[in-house]
Short mmCIF file of N, CA and C in Angstrom, two decimals:
data_model
loop_
_atom_site.label_atom_id
_atom_site.label_comp_id
_atom_site.label_asym_id
_atom_site.label_seq_id
_atom_site.Cartn_x
_atom_site.Cartn_y
_atom_site.Cartn_z
N MET A 1 -138.02 45.27 -72.89
CA MET A 1 -138.12 43.92 -72.38
C MET A 1 -139.09 43.86 -71.19
N ALA A 2 -139.00 44.85 -70.31
CA ALA A 2 -139.89 44.86 -69.14
C ALA A 2 -141.33 45.04 -69.57
N LEU A 3 -141.54 45.88 -70.58
CA LEU A 3 -142.91 46.09 -71.06
C LEU A 3 -143.46 44.81 -71.69
N GLY A 4 -142.63 44.10 -72.43
CA GLY A 4 -143.07 42.84 -73.01
C GLY A 4 -143.38 41.81 -71.95
N PHE A 5 -142.54 41.73 -70.93
CA PHE A 5 -142.80 40.81 -69.82
C PHE A 5 -144.11 41.17 -69.13
N HIS A 6 -144.32 42.45 -68.92
CA HIS A 6 -145.55 42.91 -68.27
C HIS A 6 -146.77 42.55 -69.12
N LEU A 7 -146.69 42.79 -70.41
CA LEU A 7 -147.83 42.49 -71.29
C LEU A 7 -148.11 41.00 -71.37
N LEU A 8 -147.05 40.18 -71.40
CA LEU A 8 -147.24 38.74 -71.55
C LEU A 8 -147.72 38.08 -70.26
N ASN A 9 -147.18 38.49 -69.11
CA ASN A 9 -147.47 37.77 -67.87
C ASN A 9 -148.51 38.44 -66.99
N MET A 10 -148.49 39.74 -66.87
CA MET A 10 -149.40 40.42 -65.96
C MET A 10 -150.74 40.71 -66.60
N VAL A 11 -150.71 41.29 -67.79
CA VAL A 11 -151.95 41.72 -68.45
C VAL A 11 -152.55 40.58 -69.28
N LYS A 12 -151.74 39.60 -69.61
CA LYS A 12 -152.14 38.47 -70.47
C LYS A 12 -152.58 38.97 -71.85
N ALA A 13 -151.87 39.97 -72.36
CA ALA A 13 -152.15 40.51 -73.69
C ALA A 13 -151.13 39.95 -74.66
N GLY A 14 -151.20 38.65 -74.86
CA GLY A 14 -150.24 38.00 -75.73
C GLY A 14 -150.55 38.24 -77.18
N GLY A 15 -150.08 37.39 -78.00
CA GLY A 15 -150.29 37.51 -79.42
C GLY A 15 -148.97 37.58 -80.15
N PRO A 16 -149.02 37.42 -81.44
CA PRO A 16 -147.77 37.40 -82.20
C PRO A 16 -147.03 38.73 -82.17
N GLY A 17 -147.75 39.83 -82.09
CA GLY A 17 -147.08 41.12 -82.08
C GLY A 17 -146.24 41.33 -80.84
N VAL A 18 -146.79 40.98 -79.70
CA VAL A 18 -146.05 41.15 -78.44
C VAL A 18 -144.89 40.17 -78.36
N VAL A 19 -145.13 38.95 -78.76
CA VAL A 19 -144.07 37.94 -78.73
C VAL A 19 -142.94 38.33 -79.67
N LEU A 20 -143.27 38.79 -80.86
CA LEU A 20 -142.24 39.22 -81.80
C LEU A 20 -141.49 40.44 -81.30
N ALA A 21 -142.18 41.35 -80.64
CA ALA A 21 -141.52 42.53 -80.09
C ALA A 21 -140.53 42.14 -78.99
N VAL A 22 -140.93 41.24 -78.12
CA VAL A 22 -140.03 40.78 -77.06
C VAL A 22 -138.85 40.03 -77.66
N ALA A 23 -139.10 39.14 -78.60
CA ALA A 23 -138.01 38.40 -79.23
C ALA A 23 -137.09 39.34 -80.00
N GLY A 24 -137.65 40.30 -80.69
CA GLY A 24 -136.84 41.28 -81.42
C GLY A 24 -135.99 42.11 -80.48
N GLY A 25 -136.56 42.51 -79.36
CA GLY A 25 -135.79 43.27 -78.38
C GLY A 25 -134.63 42.46 -77.82
N ALA A 26 -134.87 41.19 -77.56
CA ALA A 26 -133.80 40.32 -77.05
C ALA A 26 -132.69 40.15 -78.08
N VAL A 27 -133.07 39.98 -79.33
CA VAL A 27 -132.08 39.82 -80.40
C VAL A 27 -131.26 41.10 -80.57
N ILE A 28 -131.94 42.23 -80.54
CA ILE A 28 -131.23 43.51 -80.69
C ILE A 28 -130.27 43.73 -79.53
N MET A 29 -130.71 43.45 -78.31
CA MET A 29 -129.83 43.63 -77.15
C MET A 29 -128.61 42.70 -77.22
N ALA A 30 -128.83 41.45 -77.62
CA ALA A 30 -127.72 40.50 -77.73
C ALA A 30 -126.75 40.94 -78.83
N THR A 31 -127.29 41.43 -79.94
CA THR A 31 -126.45 41.89 -81.04
C THR A 31 -125.61 43.09 -80.61
N LEU A 32 -126.21 44.02 -79.91
CA LEU A 32 -125.46 45.18 -79.43
C LEU A 32 -124.39 44.79 -78.42
N ALA A 33 -124.69 43.82 -77.57
CA ALA A 33 -123.69 43.37 -76.60
C ALA A 33 -122.50 42.73 -77.31
N LEU A 34 -122.76 41.90 -78.31
CA LEU A 34 -121.67 41.28 -79.06
C LEU A 34 -120.88 42.31 -79.85
N LEU A 35 -121.56 43.31 -80.39
CA LEU A 35 -120.87 44.37 -81.10
C LEU A 35 -119.96 45.15 -80.17
N MET A 36 -120.41 45.42 -78.96
CA MET A 36 -119.59 46.14 -77.99
C MET A 36 -118.35 45.31 -77.62
N LEU A 37 -118.50 44.00 -77.47
CA LEU A 37 -117.36 43.14 -77.18
C LEU A 37 -116.35 43.15 -78.33
N ALA A 38 -116.85 43.10 -79.55
CA ALA A 38 -115.96 43.12 -80.71
C ALA A 38 -115.24 44.46 -80.81
N MET A 39 -115.94 45.55 -80.57
CA MET A 39 -115.32 46.87 -80.63
C MET A 39 -114.27 47.04 -79.53
N ARG A 40 -114.54 46.48 -78.35
CA ARG A 40 -113.56 46.56 -77.26
C ARG A 40 -112.30 45.78 -77.62
N GLY A 41 -112.48 44.62 -78.23
CA GLY A 41 -111.32 43.84 -78.67
C GLY A 41 -110.51 44.57 -79.72
N LEU A 42 -111.19 45.24 -80.65
CA LEU A 42 -110.48 46.01 -81.67
C LEU A 42 -109.73 47.18 -81.04
N LEU A 43 -110.33 47.83 -80.06
CA LEU A 43 -109.67 48.94 -79.38
C LEU A 43 -108.42 48.47 -78.64
N VAL A 44 -108.52 47.34 -77.96
CA VAL A 44 -107.36 46.80 -77.24
C VAL A 44 -106.24 46.46 -78.22
N SER A 45 -106.56 45.83 -79.34
CA SER A 45 -105.52 45.47 -80.30
C SER A 45 -104.95 46.72 -80.97
N ALA A 46 -105.75 47.75 -81.19
CA ALA A 46 -105.22 49.00 -81.77
C ALA A 46 -104.27 49.69 -80.79
N ILE A 47 -104.62 49.69 -79.52
CA ILE A 47 -103.74 50.30 -78.51
C ILE A 47 -102.44 49.53 -78.43
N THR A 48 -102.51 48.21 -78.44
CA THR A 48 -101.30 47.39 -78.40
C THR A 48 -100.43 47.62 -79.62
N PHE A 49 -101.04 47.68 -80.80
CA PHE A 49 -100.29 47.93 -82.03
C PHE A 49 -99.63 49.31 -81.99
N TYR A 50 -100.35 50.31 -81.52
CA TYR A 50 -99.79 51.66 -81.43
C TYR A 50 -98.62 51.71 -80.45
N ALA A 51 -98.78 51.04 -79.32
CA ALA A 51 -97.71 51.03 -78.31
C ALA A 51 -96.46 50.33 -78.85
N GLN A 52 -96.65 49.27 -79.62
CA GLN A 52 -95.50 48.55 -80.16
C GLN A 52 -94.83 49.32 -81.30
N SER A 53 -95.62 50.01 -82.10
CA SER A 53 -95.05 50.71 -83.25
C SER A 53 -94.42 52.05 -82.88
N SER A 54 -94.77 52.60 -81.72
CA SER A 54 -94.20 53.91 -81.35
C SER A 54 -92.91 53.77 -80.54
N LYS A 55 -92.52 52.54 -80.20
CA LYS A 55 -91.25 52.34 -79.49
C LYS A 55 -90.09 52.53 -80.45
N PRO A 56 -89.01 53.14 -79.96
CA PRO A 56 -87.83 53.26 -80.84
C PRO A 56 -87.18 51.90 -81.06
N ALA A 57 -86.62 51.72 -82.22
CA ALA A 57 -86.04 50.41 -82.59
C ALA A 57 -84.76 50.12 -81.91
#
């Protein structure tokens, strides 16, 4: 992202390749962040399920 910002604003080396690379990087980072949130939610629910199922009746 920093390299794309540098190329677009400082060097003025724009073009579709740089713009697509910056947009692609942003999409990939957002996707990974959402995936991490979903995985954290699954981990919390798995821990809760395990804690509830391991209690004696």
